[in-house]
Structures are given as structure tokens and as C-alpha cells.
Short mmCIF file of C-alpha atoms in Angstrom, two decimals:
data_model
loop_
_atom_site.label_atom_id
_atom_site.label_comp_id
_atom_site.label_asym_id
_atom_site.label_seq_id
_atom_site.Cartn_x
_atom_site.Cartn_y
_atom_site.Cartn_z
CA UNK A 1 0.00 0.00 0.00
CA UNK A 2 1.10 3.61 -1.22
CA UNK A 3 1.70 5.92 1.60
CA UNK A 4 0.55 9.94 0.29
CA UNK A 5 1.03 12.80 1.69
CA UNK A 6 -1.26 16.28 0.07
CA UNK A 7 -0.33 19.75 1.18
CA UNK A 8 -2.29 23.00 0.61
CA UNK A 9 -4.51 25.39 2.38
CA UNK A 10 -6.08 28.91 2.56
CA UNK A 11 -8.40 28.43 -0.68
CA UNK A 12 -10.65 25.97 -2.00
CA UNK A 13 -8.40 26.45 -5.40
CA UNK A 14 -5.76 25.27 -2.86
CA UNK A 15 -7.54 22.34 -1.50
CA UNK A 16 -10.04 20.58 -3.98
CA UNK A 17 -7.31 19.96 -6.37
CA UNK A 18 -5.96 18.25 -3.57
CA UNK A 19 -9.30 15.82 -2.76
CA UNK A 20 -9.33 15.39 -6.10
CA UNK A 21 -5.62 14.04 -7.01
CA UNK A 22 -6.42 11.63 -3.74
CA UNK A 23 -9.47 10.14 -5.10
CA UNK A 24 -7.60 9.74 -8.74
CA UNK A 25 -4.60 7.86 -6.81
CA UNK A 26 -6.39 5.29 -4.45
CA UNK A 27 -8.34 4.62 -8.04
CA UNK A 28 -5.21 3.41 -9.51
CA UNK A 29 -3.84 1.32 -6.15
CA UNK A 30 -4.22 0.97 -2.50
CA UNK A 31 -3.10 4.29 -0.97
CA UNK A 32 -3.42 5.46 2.98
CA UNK A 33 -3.33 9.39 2.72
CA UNK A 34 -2.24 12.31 4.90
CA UNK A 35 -3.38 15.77 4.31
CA UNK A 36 -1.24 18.30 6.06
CA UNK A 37 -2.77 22.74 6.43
CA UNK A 38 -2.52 24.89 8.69
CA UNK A 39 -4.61 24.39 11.89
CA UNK A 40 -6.81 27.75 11.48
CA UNK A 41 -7.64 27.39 7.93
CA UNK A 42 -10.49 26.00 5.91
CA UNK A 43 -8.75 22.72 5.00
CA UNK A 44 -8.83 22.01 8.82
CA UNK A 45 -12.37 21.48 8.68
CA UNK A 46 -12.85 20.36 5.26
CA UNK A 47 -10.50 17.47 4.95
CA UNK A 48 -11.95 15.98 8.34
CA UNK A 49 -15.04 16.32 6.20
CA UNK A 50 -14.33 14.19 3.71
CA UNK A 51 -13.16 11.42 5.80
CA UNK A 52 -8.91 12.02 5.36
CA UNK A 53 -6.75 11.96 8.51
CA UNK A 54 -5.06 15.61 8.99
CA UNK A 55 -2.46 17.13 10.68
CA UNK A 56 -1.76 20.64 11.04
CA UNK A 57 1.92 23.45 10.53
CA UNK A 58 1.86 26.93 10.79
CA UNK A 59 2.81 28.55 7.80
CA UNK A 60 2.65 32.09 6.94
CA UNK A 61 3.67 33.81 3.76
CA UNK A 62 6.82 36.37 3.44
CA UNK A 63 5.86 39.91 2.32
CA UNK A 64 7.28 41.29 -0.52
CA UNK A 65 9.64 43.93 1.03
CA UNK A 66 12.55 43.58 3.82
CA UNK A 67 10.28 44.37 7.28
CA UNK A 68 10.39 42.97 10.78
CA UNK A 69 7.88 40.93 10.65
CA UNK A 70 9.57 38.59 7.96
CA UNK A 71 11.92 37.63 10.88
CA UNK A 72 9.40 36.71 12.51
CA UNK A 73 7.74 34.13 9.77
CA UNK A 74 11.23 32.82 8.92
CA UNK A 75 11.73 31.86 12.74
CA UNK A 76 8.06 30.25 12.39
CA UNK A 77 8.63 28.24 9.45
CA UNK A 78 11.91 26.96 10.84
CA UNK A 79 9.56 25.77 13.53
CA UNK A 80 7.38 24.48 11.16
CA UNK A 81 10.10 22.55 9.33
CA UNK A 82 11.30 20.75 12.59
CA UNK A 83 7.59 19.37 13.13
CA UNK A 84 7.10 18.77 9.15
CA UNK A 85 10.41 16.51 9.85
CA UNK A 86 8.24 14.94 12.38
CA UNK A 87 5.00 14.53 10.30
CA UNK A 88 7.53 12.95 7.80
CA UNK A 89 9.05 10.29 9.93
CA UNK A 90 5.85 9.00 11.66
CA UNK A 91 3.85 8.46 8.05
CA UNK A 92 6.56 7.62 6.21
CA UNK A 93 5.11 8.12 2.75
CA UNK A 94 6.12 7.30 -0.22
CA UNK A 95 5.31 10.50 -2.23
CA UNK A 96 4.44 14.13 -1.10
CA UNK A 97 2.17 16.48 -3.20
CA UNK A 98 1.86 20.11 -2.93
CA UNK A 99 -0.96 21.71 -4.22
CA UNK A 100 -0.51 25.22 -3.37
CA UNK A 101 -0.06 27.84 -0.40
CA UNK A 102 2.23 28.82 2.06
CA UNK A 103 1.98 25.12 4.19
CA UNK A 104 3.74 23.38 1.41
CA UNK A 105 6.71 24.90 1.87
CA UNK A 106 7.87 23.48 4.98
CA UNK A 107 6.70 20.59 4.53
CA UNK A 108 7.59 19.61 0.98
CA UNK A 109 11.15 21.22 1.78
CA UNK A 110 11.76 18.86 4.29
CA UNK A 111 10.62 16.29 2.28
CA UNK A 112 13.03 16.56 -0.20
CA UNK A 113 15.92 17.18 2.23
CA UNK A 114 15.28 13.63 3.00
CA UNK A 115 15.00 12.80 -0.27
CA UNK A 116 11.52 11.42 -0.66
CA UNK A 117 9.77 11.86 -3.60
CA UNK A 118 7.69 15.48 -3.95
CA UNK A 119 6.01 16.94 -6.66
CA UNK A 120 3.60 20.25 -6.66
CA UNK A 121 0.67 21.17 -8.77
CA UNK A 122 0.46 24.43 -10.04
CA UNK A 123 -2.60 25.49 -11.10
CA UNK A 124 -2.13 28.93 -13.05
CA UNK A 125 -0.57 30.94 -15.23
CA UNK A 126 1.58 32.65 -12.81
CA UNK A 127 2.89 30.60 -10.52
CA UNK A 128 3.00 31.62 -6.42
CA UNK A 129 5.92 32.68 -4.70
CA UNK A 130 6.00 29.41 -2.52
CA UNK A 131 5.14 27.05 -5.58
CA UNK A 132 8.55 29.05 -7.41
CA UNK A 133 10.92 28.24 -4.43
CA UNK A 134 10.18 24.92 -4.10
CA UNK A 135 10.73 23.98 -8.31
CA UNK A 136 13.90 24.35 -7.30
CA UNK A 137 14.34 21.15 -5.21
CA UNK A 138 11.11 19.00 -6.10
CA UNK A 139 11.26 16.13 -8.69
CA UNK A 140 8.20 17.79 -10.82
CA UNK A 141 6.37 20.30 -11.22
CA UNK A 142 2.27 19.34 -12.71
CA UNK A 143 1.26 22.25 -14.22
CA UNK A 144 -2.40 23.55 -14.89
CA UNK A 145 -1.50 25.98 -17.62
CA UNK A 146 1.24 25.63 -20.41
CA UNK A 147 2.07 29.39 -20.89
CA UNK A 148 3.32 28.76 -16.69
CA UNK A 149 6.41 26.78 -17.68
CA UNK A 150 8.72 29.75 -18.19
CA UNK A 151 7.90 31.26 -15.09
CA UNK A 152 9.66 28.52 -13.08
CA UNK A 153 13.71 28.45 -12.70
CA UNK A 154 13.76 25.23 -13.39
CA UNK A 155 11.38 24.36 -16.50
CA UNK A 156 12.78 21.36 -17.24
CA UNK A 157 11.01 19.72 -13.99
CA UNK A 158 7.33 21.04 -15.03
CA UNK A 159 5.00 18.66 -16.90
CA UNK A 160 1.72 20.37 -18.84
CA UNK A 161 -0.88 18.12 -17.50
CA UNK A 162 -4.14 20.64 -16.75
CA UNK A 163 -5.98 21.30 -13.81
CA UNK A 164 -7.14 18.12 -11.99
CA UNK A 165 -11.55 18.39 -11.74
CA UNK A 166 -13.69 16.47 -9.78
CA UNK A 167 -15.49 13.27 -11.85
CA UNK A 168 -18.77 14.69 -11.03
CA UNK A 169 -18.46 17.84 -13.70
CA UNK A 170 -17.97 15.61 -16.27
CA UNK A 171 -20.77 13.17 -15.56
CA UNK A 172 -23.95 15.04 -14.02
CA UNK A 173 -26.30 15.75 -17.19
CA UNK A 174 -28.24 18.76 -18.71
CA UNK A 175 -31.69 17.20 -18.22
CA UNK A 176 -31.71 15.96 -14.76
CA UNK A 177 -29.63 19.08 -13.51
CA UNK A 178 -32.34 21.62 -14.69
CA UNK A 179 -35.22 19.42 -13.55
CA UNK A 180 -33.11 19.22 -9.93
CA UNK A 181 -32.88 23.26 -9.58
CA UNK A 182 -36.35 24.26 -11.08
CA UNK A 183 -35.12 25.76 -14.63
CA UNK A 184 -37.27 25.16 -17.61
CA UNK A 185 -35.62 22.52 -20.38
CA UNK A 186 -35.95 25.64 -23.36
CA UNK A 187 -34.59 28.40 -20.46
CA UNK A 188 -31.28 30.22 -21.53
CA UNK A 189 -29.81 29.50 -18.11
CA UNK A 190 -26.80 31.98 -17.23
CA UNK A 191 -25.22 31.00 -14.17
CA UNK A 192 -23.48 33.74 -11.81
CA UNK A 193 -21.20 32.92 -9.29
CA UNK A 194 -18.01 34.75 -7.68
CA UNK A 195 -16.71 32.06 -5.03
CA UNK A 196 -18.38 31.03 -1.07
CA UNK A 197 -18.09 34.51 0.19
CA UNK A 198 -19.26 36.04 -2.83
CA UNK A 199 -17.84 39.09 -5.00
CA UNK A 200 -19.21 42.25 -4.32
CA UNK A 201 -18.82 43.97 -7.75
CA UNK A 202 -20.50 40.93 -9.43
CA UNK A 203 -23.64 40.87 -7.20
CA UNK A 204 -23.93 44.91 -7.37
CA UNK A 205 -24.31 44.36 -11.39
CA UNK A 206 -26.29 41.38 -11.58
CA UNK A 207 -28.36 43.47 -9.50
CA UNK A 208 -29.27 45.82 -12.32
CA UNK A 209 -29.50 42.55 -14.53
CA UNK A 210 -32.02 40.98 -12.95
CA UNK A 211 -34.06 44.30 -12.86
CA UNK A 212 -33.30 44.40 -16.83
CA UNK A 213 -34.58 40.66 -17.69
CA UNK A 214 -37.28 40.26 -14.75
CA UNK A 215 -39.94 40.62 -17.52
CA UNK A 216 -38.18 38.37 -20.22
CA UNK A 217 -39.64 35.15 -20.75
CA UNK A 218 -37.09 32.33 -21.77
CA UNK A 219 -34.24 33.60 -19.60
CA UNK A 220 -33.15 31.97 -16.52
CA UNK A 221 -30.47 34.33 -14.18
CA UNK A 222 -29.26 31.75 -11.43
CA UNK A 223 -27.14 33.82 -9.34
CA UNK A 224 -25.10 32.66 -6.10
CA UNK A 225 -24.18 35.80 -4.27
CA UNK A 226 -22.05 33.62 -1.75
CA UNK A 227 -23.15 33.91 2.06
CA UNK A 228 -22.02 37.23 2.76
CA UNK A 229 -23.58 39.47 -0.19
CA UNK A 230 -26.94 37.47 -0.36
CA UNK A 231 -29.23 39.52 2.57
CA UNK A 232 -27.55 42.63 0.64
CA UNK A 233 -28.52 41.19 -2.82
CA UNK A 234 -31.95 40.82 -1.74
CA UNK A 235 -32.52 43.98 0.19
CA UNK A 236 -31.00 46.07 -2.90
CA UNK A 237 -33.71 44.09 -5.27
CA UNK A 238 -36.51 44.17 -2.87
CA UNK A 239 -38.57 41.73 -3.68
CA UNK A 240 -37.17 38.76 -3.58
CA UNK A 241 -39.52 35.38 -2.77
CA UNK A 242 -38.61 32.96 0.05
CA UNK A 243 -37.76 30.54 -2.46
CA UNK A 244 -35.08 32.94 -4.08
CA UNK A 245 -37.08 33.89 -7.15
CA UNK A 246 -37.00 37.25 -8.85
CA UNK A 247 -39.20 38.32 -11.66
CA UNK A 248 -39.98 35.69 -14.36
CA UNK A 249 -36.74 33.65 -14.36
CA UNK A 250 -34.11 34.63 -11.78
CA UNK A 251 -33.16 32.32 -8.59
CA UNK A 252 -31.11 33.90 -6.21
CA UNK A 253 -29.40 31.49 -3.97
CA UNK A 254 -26.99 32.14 -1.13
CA UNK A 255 -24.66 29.31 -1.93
CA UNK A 256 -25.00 26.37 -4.32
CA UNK A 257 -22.90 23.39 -2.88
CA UNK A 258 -23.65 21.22 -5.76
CA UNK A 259 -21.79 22.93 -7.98
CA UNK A 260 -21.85 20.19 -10.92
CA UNK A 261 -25.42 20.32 -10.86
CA UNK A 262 -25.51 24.21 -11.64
CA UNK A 263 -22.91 23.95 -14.59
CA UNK A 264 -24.63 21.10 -16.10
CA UNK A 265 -27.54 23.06 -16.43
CA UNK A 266 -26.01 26.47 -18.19
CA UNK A 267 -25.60 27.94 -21.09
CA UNK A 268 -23.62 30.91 -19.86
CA UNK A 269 -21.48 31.53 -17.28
CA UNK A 270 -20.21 34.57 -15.10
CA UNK A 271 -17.48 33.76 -13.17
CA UNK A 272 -14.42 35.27 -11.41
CA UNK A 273 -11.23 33.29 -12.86
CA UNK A 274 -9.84 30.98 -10.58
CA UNK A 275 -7.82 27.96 -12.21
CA UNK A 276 -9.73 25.52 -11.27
CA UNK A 277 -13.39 27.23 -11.77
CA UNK A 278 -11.94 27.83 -15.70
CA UNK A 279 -10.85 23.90 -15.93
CA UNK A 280 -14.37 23.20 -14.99
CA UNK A 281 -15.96 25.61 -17.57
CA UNK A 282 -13.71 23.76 -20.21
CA UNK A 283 -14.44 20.25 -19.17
CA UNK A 284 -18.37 20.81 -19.54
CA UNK A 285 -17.07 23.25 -22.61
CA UNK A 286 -18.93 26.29 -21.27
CA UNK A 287 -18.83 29.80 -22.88
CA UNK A 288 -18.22 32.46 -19.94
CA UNK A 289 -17.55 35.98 -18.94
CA UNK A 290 -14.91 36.61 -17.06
CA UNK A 291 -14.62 39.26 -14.15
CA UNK A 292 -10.98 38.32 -12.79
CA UNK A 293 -10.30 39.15 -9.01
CA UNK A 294 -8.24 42.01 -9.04
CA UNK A 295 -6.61 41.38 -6.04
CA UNK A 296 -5.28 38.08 -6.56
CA UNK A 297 -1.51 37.65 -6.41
CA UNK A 298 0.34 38.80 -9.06
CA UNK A 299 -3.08 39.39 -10.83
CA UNK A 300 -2.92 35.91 -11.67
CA UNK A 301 -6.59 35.22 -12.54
CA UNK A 302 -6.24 37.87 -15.40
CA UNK A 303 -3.27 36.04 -16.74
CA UNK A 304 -5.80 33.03 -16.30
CA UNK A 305 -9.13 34.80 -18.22
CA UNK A 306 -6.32 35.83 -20.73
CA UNK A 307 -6.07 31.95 -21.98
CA UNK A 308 -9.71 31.25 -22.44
CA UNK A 309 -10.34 34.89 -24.15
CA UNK A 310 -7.55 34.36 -26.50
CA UNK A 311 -8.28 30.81 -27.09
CA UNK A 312 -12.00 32.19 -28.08
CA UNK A 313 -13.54 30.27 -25.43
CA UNK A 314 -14.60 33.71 -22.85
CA UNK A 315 -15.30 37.42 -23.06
CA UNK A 316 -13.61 39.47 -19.99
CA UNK A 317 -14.56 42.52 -18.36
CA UNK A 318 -11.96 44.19 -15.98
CA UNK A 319 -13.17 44.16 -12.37
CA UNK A 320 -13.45 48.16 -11.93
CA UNK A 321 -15.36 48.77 -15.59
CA UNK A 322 -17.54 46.21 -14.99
CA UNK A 323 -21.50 47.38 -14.97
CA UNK A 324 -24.91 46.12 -15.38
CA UNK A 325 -25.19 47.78 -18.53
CA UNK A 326 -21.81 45.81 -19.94
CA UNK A 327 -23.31 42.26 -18.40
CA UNK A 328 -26.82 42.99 -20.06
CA UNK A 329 -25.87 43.88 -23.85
CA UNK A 330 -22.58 40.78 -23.45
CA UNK A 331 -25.90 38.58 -22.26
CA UNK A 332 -28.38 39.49 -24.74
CA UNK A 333 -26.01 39.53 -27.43
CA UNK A 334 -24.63 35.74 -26.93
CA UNK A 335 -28.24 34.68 -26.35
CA UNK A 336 -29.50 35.87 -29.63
CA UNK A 337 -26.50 34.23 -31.34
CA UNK A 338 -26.76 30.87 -30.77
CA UNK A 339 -23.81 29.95 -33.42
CA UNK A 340 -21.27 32.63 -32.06
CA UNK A 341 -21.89 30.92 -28.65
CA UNK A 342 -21.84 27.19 -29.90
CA UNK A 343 -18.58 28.41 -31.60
CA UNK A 344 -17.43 29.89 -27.86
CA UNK A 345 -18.75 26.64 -26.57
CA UNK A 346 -16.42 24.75 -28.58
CA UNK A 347 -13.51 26.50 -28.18
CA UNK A 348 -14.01 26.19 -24.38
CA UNK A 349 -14.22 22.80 -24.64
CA UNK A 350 -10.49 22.10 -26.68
CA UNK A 351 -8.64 24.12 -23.86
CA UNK A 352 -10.15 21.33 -21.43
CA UNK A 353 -8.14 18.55 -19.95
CA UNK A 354 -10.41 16.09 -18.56
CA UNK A 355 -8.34 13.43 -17.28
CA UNK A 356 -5.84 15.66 -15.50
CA UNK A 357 -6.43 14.45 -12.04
CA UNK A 358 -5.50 10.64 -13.64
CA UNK A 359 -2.41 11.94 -15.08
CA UNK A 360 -1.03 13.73 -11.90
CA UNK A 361 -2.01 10.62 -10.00
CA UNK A 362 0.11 8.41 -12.45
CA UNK A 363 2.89 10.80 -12.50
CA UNK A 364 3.08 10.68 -8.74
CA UNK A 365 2.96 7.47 -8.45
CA UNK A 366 5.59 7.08 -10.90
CA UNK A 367 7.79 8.79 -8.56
CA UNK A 368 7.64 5.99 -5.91
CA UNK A 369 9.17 3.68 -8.05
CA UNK A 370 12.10 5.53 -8.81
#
């Protein structure tokens, strides 16, 4: 039996990649796993969740200028190094796997120091700060987007293998999705969504869009504000059912945790630009307008949007331009042409790479039999 330890924490982005590359291994062969995040982040309560043993570091990231308080995290991730050391020699695994944020530093570093196997999965175009260190003394590096490989000092470790997505976007269907969430089989269903917590300049347009359509039969606006917009989403539109409905056709939902279920049933989607939100959109090959998070590091989800805009597959509007006005005429315009959106459909659906989580699973395994 395999022995496998996943790191990453802080973001969903960080840690269903991780859940996912997991399930993909013990598919291919026996495997007892170890997930390893900080002890005050999400992964703490989500990993539990899904039935995974856990153990906790501290980790905390370095800022990007020379201040005090940089002393201070370097003497805590030395800490944190001595106990990964620890973590190491009780599992004993055969592989680690670092999917992202500061808590895969210490403990794919010391990993490697005693030379057991490590690879990290980077999921976008611009690789973190953490994920650029640690290319240096991993065996590979499984990377999400091609156009990353250059970023890394050491390019000749990174293998283009996609974004790894959960089995359940690539299997839930049209039909039974739309008869699940209440949406009419001939509906144009555009589905908004800007993460959990929700993203304030999204749900202050889409309230101007739901005004705009409440009258328009055939259109279905599925918006999930996240959990802490949606009382402000429904007090700005006033008159909002219990049920969430709006007008003819809109649902307003706080959060949808069946997220499959929601993309099955689109034909449009608004979305911010995470990695693994776009390898989603591709796998189900879903045309989409972008609204990147503008405060993501190193404006990485632009660099992201950039791919799927260039590859045909996504419109973009930049965060601080964006208006109900721009989402109503982008919305009206792809509904009424059906072939231009097919076309964006299908162009979404070439920059997919469905069995991604398979091939990191392989590839890791690989490594313990080296």
C-alpha cells in the first residue's frame, strides 16, 4: 500500500485539487493518505469532512519587502520545518504532493531534504511565490496551464498536464440538472457565481441585470451571491420570494454546494477566474464571462481569463469597468446568437483537460518507483 502525503490550504483552489488528485490515486492502487494545512484554515475542517486523517503546521507567507515581521515568519517556518520533519518520519510516505499555499513549503522542503519523492501542482498561469521556491528542489512540477512553464527556474522539472476536476463535472447531465434546480428545459440559463463569500462587484451588477430581464420570458439568471452578499442582494432588489425567485426567471441562492449540478444546467457563465473554476468551464465546454479578481496575487486570474479569451472560449470585463449595462448587452447579445456561442462553446471545450487528475495521480505514483 502507497503511503501519500497532500499539502495545501487557505483556498478551496488550494484544496479541492488536492481531494481530487487523492481520489484519482487510491483509483489506480491501495493508498493510505495524509493531508497536512494549517490548523486555522479552511482545509482544517474540510478534509476531516471528507473522511482524510489531517495534521496541522503553521505557515505564513513572506511579504514582498525587507520588514520585521519577515523575521518573525522565517523563525516560524523553521519551527514548522522541525515538526514537518516529524510529520515525515511517523507516516513515512512514499510521495508528497503540494498543491498550493504557504503550508507546502515546509513541509515539501523537508521532504526533499530527506530525499523522498515530492512533486507540486500548479494550477495557473503565474505561478505563487511558494510554488517558485520549491521547483527548485522538487522532482516535478504538474502544471495547470502551459504558458506557466517559463515562469519557473527550473522548466525542465514542469509537466503540462491541466488542472485536476472532480469526476462529477464531467458526468452530471443537462436534463436531470435543470429538472433538480427548477429551470425550464428551453430556459437560456446563465449562471453567476463569484466564489463562497461572494464578490461584491458581481452581485452589485447582476443586481441591475435581474431588474433588466425580470420581464423576459425564456431567460433563466441563477445567481449565487455567496453567504455574505446574499441579505444585501436581496434587500437592494426588494422583492425577492422565500424561495429565491426574482421576476420571471431569476433564482437567487446564497450558496449552491452542488456545484456540478448548476454547470450542467447552463448555457452561460459569469465567473471570477480561478484555475480551477476555468478547468471546470472547459471540461463541460462552457462559454463564460470573465470578471478576474483584481486582487489576486500577481493578478494571476487575469493572466488566467487571458487563456480562455484568446483561445475564443470567454469574453472578460476588468473588475473596476464592470456594470450592469456591460453584463446585459454581453448577455443578450450571446443569447440571440446561438452559433457565435456554440462556436465559444467549442472553443471552451479544446482548452479542457479532462483526465488531468488521472495523469497527476500516475505521475506521482511514478515517482515511488524511482
Amino acid at each position: 500500500m502507497k503511503r501519500v502525503i497532500l499539502s495545501g490550504g487557505g483556498t478551496g483552489g488550494h484544496i479541492y485539487p488536492a481531494i481530487t488528485i487523492a481520489r484519482e490515486i487510491a483509483r489506480l492502487e491501495e493508498a493510505e493518505f495524509l493531508f497536512v494545512g494549517t490548523p486555522n484554515g479552511m482545509e482544517a475542517r474540510i478534509i476531516p469532512g471528507e473522511g482524510y486523517q489531517f495534521a496541522s503546521l503553521p505557515a505564513a507567507g513572506l511579504k514582498r519587502r525587507l520588514t520585521p515581521e519577515n523575521v518573525k515568519i522565517l523563525l516560524k517556518t523553521a519551527g514548522s520545518l522541525w515538526k514537518a520533519r516529524r510529520i515525515l518520519k511517523k507516516f513515512k510516505p512514499d510521495v508528497v504532493i503540494g498543491t498550493g499555499g504557504y503550508v507546502c513549503g515546509p513541509i515539501l522542503m523537508a521532504a526533499a531534504l530527506s530525499y523522498i519523492p515530492t512533486m507540486i501542482q500548479e494550477q495557473n498561469v503565474i505561478p505563487g511565490i511558494t510554488n517558485k521556491i520549491l521547483n527548485r528542489v522538487v522532482d516535478r512540477v504538474a502544471l495547470g496551464y502551459e504558458e506557466a512553464r517559463s515562469r519557473f527556474p527550473h522548466p525542465e522539472k514542469c509537466v503540462y498536464t491541466g488542472n485536476p476536476i472532480r469526476r462529477e463535472i464531467l458526468f452530471t447531465k443537462r436534463a436531470e440538472s435543470r429538472k433538480k434546480l427548477g429551470v425550464p428545459p428551453d430556459a437560456f440559463m446563465v449562471l453567476t457565481a463569484g466564489g463562497s463569500r461572494g464578490a461584491r462587484t458581481i452581485n452589485t451588477a447582476m443586481v441591475g441585470v435581474h431588474r433588466h430581464f425580470a420581464d423576459t420570458p425564456g431567460i433563466c439568471l441563477y445567481h449565487v451571491t455567496g453567504t455574505g452578499e446574499y441579505d444585501r442582494v436581496k434587500a437592494a432588489l426588494g422583492d425577492v420570494g422565500e424561495d429565491g425567485r426574482f421576476g420571471l426567471g431569476s433564482r437567487i441562492v446564497d450558496y449552491q454546494k452542488d456545484m456540478p449540478t448548476a454547470l450542467a444546467a447552463a448555457d452561460l457563465v459569469i465567473y471570477r477566474a480561478g484555475a480551477i473554476g476555468l478547468a471546470e468551464l472547459a471540461a463541460r465546454g462552457l462559454p463564460s464571462i470573465l470578471v478576474p479578481y483584481p486582487y489576486a496575487a500577481e493578478d494571476h486570474q487575469t493572466y488566467n481569463a487571458r487563456v480562455f479569451v484568446a483561445g475564443g472560449a470567454a469574453k472578460m470585463i476588468v473588475d473596476k469597468y464592470l456594470t450592469a449595462d456591460e453584463l446585459i448587452q454581453d448577455i443578450t447579445e450571446l443569447k440571440e446568437d446561438p452559433e457565435f456561442l456554440s462556436g465559444m462553446a467549442e472553443a471552451s471545450r479544446r482548452l479542457g483537460k479532462i483526465h488531468a487528475g488521472e495523469e497527476i495521480a500516475r505521475m506521482a505514483l511514478a515517482l515511488t518507483d524511482r
